[in-house]
XYZ file of N, CA, C and O in Angstrom:
372
model
N 156.349 165.615 -63.495
C 157.048 164.396 -63.801
C 156.821 163.414 -62.655
O 157.191 163.703 -61.528
N 156.209 162.288 -62.924
C 155.944 161.344 -61.831
C 157.212 160.653 -61.334
O 158.105 160.361 -62.106
N 157.254 160.438 -60.051
C 158.363 159.713 -59.442
C 157.893 158.283 -59.221
O 156.816 158.052 -58.691
N 158.704 157.328 -59.663
C 158.350 155.918 -59.562
C 159.464 155.159 -58.852
O 160.553 155.681 -58.660
N 159.182 153.917 -58.512
C 160.207 152.986 -58.049
C 160.530 152.117 -59.256
O 159.650 151.479 -59.829
N 161.783 152.120 -59.693
C 162.184 151.376 -60.885
C 161.949 149.884 -60.678
O 162.376 149.316 -59.679
N 161.271 149.259 -61.629
C 160.991 147.828 -61.552
C 162.088 146.992 -62.181
O 162.119 145.790 -62.028
N 162.996 147.642 -62.934
C 164.148 146.952 -63.501
C 165.272 147.970 -63.685
O 165.053 149.168 -63.621
N 166.483 147.484 -63.880
C 167.626 148.370 -64.101
C 167.417 149.162 -65.380
O 166.817 148.676 -66.336
N 167.916 150.390 -65.384
C 167.796 151.234 -66.562
C 168.926 152.242 -66.632
O 169.840 152.226 -65.816
N 168.841 153.132 -67.611
C 169.856 154.156 -67.831
C 169.235 155.528 -67.664
O 168.151 155.790 -68.185
N 169.908 156.415 -66.946
C 169.423 157.777 -66.764
C 169.469 158.503 -68.105
O 170.476 158.461 -68.805
N 168.381 159.156 -68.459
C 168.291 159.827 -69.757
C 169.181 161.055 -69.854
O 169.467 161.534 -70.935
N 169.631 161.587 -68.717
C 170.441 162.802 -68.725
C 171.927 162.506 -68.584
O 172.723 162.912 -69.415
N 172.309 161.791 -67.526
C 173.740 161.573 -67.275
C 174.247 160.255 -67.834
O 175.447 160.051 -67.922
N 173.351 159.330 -68.188
C 173.765 158.043 -68.712
C 174.138 157.045 -67.638
O 174.502 155.912 -67.934
N 174.042 157.466 -66.360
C 174.360 156.568 -65.247
C 173.290 155.512 -65.042
O 172.200 155.570 -65.611
N 173.598 154.552 -64.210
C 172.685 153.439 -63.980
C 171.622 153.793 -62.956
O 171.907 154.366 -61.909
N 170.382 153.442 -63.257
C 169.267 153.518 -62.313
C 168.959 152.066 -61.963
O 168.572 151.284 -62.827
N 169.145 151.715 -60.709
C 168.979 150.320 -60.294
C 167.535 150.000 -59.917
O 166.782 150.874 -59.499
N 167.199 148.741 -60.049
C 165.886 148.248 -59.648
C 165.651 148.586 -58.182
O 166.534 148.395 -57.346
N 164.478 149.144 -57.868
C 164.125 149.492 -56.501
C 164.435 150.928 -56.125
O 163.989 151.405 -55.094
N 165.205 151.648 -56.944
C 165.521 153.043 -56.668
C 164.387 153.937 -57.152
O 163.666 153.601 -58.083
N 164.270 155.100 -56.516
C 163.316 156.095 -56.992
C 163.882 156.752 -58.247
O 165.084 156.970 -58.360
N 163.007 157.047 -59.188
C 163.422 157.700 -60.423
C 162.269 158.528 -60.962
O 161.099 158.229 -60.708
N 162.606 159.587 -61.677
C 161.593 160.346 -62.405
C 161.392 159.656 -63.738
O 162.342 159.141 -64.326
N 160.156 159.674 -64.236
C 159.866 158.939 -65.466
C 158.910 159.716 -66.350
O 157.913 160.265 -65.880
N 159.228 159.767 -67.642
C 158.329 160.265 -68.677
C 158.359 159.250 -69.802
O 159.438 158.792 -70.202
N 157.204 158.875 -70.333
C 157.134 157.831 -71.346
C 157.960 158.173 -72.576
O 158.593 157.303 -73.166
N 157.975 159.434 -72.976
C 158.698 159.799 -74.196
C 160.187 159.990 -73.978
O 160.953 159.962 -74.930
N 160.623 160.155 -72.720
C 162.036 160.418 -72.457
C 162.716 159.311 -71.676
O 163.909 159.125 -71.787
N 162.001 158.607 -70.816
C 162.595 157.530 -70.036
C 162.877 157.916 -68.598
O 162.325 158.871 -68.075
N 163.758 157.142 -67.961
C 164.100 157.314 -66.545
C 165.138 158.403 -66.332
O 165.953 158.673 -67.209
N 165.130 158.985 -65.151
C 166.172 159.930 -64.737
C 166.321 159.837 -63.232
O 165.369 159.541 -62.519
N 167.538 160.080 -62.760
C 167.750 160.161 -61.321
C 166.903 161.318 -60.773
O 166.683 162.304 -61.470
N 166.449 161.225 -59.519
C 165.598 162.289 -58.960
C 166.335 163.584 -58.616
O 165.695 164.586 -58.350
N 167.660 163.593 -58.664
C 168.412 164.820 -58.382
C 168.055 165.883 -59.422
O 167.852 165.564 -60.590
N 167.968 167.154 -59.036
C 167.566 168.211 -59.983
C 168.387 168.264 -61.258
O 167.849 168.529 -62.327
N 169.688 167.992 -61.175
C 170.527 168.045 -62.374
C 170.064 167.035 -63.425
O 170.134 167.299 -64.623
N 169.599 165.887 -62.985
C 169.134 164.861 -63.926
C 167.640 165.014 -64.234
O 167.231 164.894 -65.385
N 166.832 165.253 -63.216
C 165.385 165.327 -63.408
C 164.983 166.484 -64.313
O 164.017 166.383 -65.068
N 165.722 167.583 -64.266
C 165.374 168.752 -65.062
C 166.261 168.926 -66.284
O 166.066 169.851 -67.059
N 167.236 168.049 -66.453
C 168.160 168.160 -67.578
C 167.557 167.640 -68.870
O 166.519 166.974 -68.890
N 168.220 167.950 -69.958
C 167.772 167.499 -71.279
C 168.000 165.997 -71.433
O 168.950 165.439 -70.882
N 167.129 165.347 -72.177
C 167.264 163.915 -72.430
C 168.321 163.697 -73.502
O 168.135 164.041 -74.656
N 169.459 163.118 -73.094
C 170.536 162.860 -74.046
C 170.751 161.370 -74.261
O 171.295 160.974 -75.272
N 170.364 160.557 -73.300
C 170.620 159.122 -73.372
C 169.299 158.363 -73.384
O 168.457 158.540 -72.519
N 169.107 157.561 -74.349
C 167.977 156.633 -74.395
C 168.549 155.372 -75.025
O 168.851 155.363 -76.223
N 168.804 154.318 -74.249
C 169.509 153.158 -74.780
C 168.766 152.482 -75.926
O 167.558 152.291 -75.877
N 169.509 152.165 -76.961
C 168.976 151.454 -78.113
C 169.492 150.025 -78.020
O 170.658 149.770 -78.301
N 168.650 149.076 -77.612
C 169.115 147.708 -77.392
C 168.848 146.789 -78.577
O 169.235 145.639 -78.560
N 168.189 147.293 -79.620
C 167.894 146.466 -80.789
C 168.412 147.138 -82.049
O 168.474 148.354 -82.153
N 168.758 146.312 -83.027
C 169.161 146.853 -84.323
C 167.924 147.390 -85.025
O 166.801 146.953 -84.779
N 168.128 148.389 -85.872
C 167.011 148.974 -86.601
C 167.496 149.673 -87.856
O 168.679 149.664 -88.179
N 166.554 150.278 -88.564
C 166.872 151.007 -89.777
C 166.402 152.441 -89.626
O 165.250 152.697 -89.277
N 167.295 153.375 -89.900
C 166.982 154.805 -89.835
C 166.084 155.170 -91.014
O 165.995 154.431 -92.000
N 165.438 156.319 -90.933
C 164.582 156.768 -92.033
C 165.378 157.035 -93.303
O 164.825 157.003 -94.399
N 166.689 157.277 -93.180
C 167.534 157.493 -94.369
C 167.974 156.170 -94.977
O 168.608 156.149 -96.024
N 167.646 155.034 -94.327
C 167.987 153.713 -94.855
C 169.231 153.084 -94.260
O 169.563 151.950 -94.573
N 169.925 153.787 -93.392
C 171.141 153.276 -92.768
C 170.798 152.244 -91.697
O 169.903 152.473 -90.886
N 171.522 151.108 -91.695
C 171.342 150.105 -90.645
C 171.997 150.620 -89.368
O 173.143 151.059 -89.379
N 171.278 150.573 -88.253
C 171.787 151.043 -86.960
C 171.908 149.837 -86.036
O 170.908 149.228 -85.673
N 173.146 149.456 -85.641
C 173.330 148.299 -84.765
C 172.893 148.596 -83.335
O 172.736 149.758 -82.961
N 172.696 147.556 -82.520
C 172.328 147.770 -81.122
C 173.363 148.621 -80.400
O 174.556 148.497 -80.636
N 172.893 149.504 -79.535
C 173.780 150.354 -78.752
C 174.223 151.612 -79.468
O 174.936 152.421 -78.904
N 173.831 151.824 -80.704
C 174.233 152.998 -81.475
C 172.997 153.815 -81.831
O 171.873 153.361 -81.707
N 173.193 155.015 -82.294
C 172.086 155.847 -82.754
C 171.312 156.488 -81.616
O 171.780 156.573 -80.483
N 170.109 156.918 -81.922
C 169.263 157.658 -80.985
C 167.816 157.218 -81.158
O 167.327 157.131 -82.287
N 167.145 156.935 -80.061
C 165.736 156.538 -80.133
C 164.832 157.752 -80.069
O 165.123 158.726 -79.384
N 163.722 157.650 -80.773
C 162.740 158.744 -80.833
C 161.354 158.117 -80.761
O 161.080 157.133 -81.427
N 160.482 158.694 -79.920
C 159.119 158.190 -79.772
C 158.254 158.769 -80.875
O 158.197 159.973 -81.070
N 157.568 157.891 -81.608
C 156.693 158.302 -82.704
C 155.269 157.905 -82.345
O 155.002 156.749 -82.015
N 154.359 158.868 -82.388
C 152.952 158.592 -82.130
C 152.223 158.492 -83.455
O 152.219 159.423 -84.242
N 151.637 157.322 -83.718
C 150.880 157.117 -84.946
C 149.557 157.852 -84.853
O 148.914 157.871 -83.808
N 149.157 158.458 -85.930
C 147.899 159.215 -85.965
C 146.757 158.289 -86.374
O 146.920 157.393 -87.179
N 145.607 158.534 -85.828
C 144.426 157.759 -86.192
C 143.890 156.949 -85.035
O 144.575 156.734 -84.043
N 142.655 156.464 -85.153
C 142.048 155.688 -84.072
C 142.688 154.303 -83.938
O 142.983 153.639 -84.929
N 142.923 153.902 -82.717
C 143.448 152.573 -82.435
C 144.938 152.417 -82.685
O 145.473 151.341 -82.520
N 145.606 153.474 -83.097
C 147.036 153.390 -83.339
C 147.769 153.916 -82.117
O 147.280 154.767 -81.400
N 148.955 153.428 -81.897
C 149.653 153.780 -80.662
C 150.986 154.442 -80.881
O 151.181 155.194 -81.827
N 151.899 154.123 -79.995
C 153.233 154.712 -80.015
C 154.243 153.632 -80.369
O 154.031 152.458 -80.094
N 155.331 154.062 -80.983
C 156.407 153.130 -81.305
C 157.728 153.886 -81.253
O 157.759 155.110 -81.310
N 158.803 153.145 -81.130
C 160.134 153.751 -81.098
C 160.747 153.664 -82.482
O 160.725 152.629 -83.123
N 161.319 154.760 -82.944
C 162.064 154.804 -84.199
C 163.516 155.096 -83.836
O 163.805 155.794 -82.872
N 164.429 154.548 -84.628
C 165.843 154.777 -84.373
C 166.409 155.676 -85.475
O 166.053 155.550 -86.636
N 167.251 156.619 -85.072
C 167.929 157.507 -86.014
C 169.421 157.199 -85.959
O 169.974 156.978 -84.877
N 170.083 157.205 -87.113
C 171.522 157.004 -87.144
C 172.205 158.252 -86.557
O 171.572 159.280 -86.360
N 173.496 158.147 -86.289
C 174.222 159.260 -85.678
C 174.164 160.519 -86.544
O 174.045 161.625 -86.041
N 174.231 160.359 -87.862
C 174.204 161.522 -88.750
C 172.848 162.221 -88.699
O 172.779 163.436 -88.582
N 171.755 161.474 -88.755
C 170.414 162.064 -88.728
C 170.052 162.627 -87.356
O 169.319 163.591 -87.240
N 170.578 162.004 -86.289
C 170.291 162.465 -84.929
C 171.167 163.649 -84.539
O 170.914 164.293 -83.527
N 172.194 163.926 -85.318
C 173.101 165.026 -85.006
C 174.067 164.710 -83.891
O 174.511 165.604 -83.176
N 174.400 163.437 -83.718
C 175.327 163.029 -82.645
C 176.754 163.212 -83.068
O 177.154 163.078 -84.135
């Protein structure tokens, strides 16, 4: 897991605490930022902030700050990654 210097404020994927700009943090593209302490760096990803409204695969509208984000990799040449949002029921929250 690469350790970076945060370029902007963020949320720890494990504890939900704030990671401030300029602090060291562990980072994985599919999971996000985490504090470098072992409890956070090695813990399960529970928090990934959802700052935009979206629609779950079941059709439910998910407002900003609710639900769970999931990284989806599109298959095929020239296709990339995108974030999908799951409602609380589909995410098991």
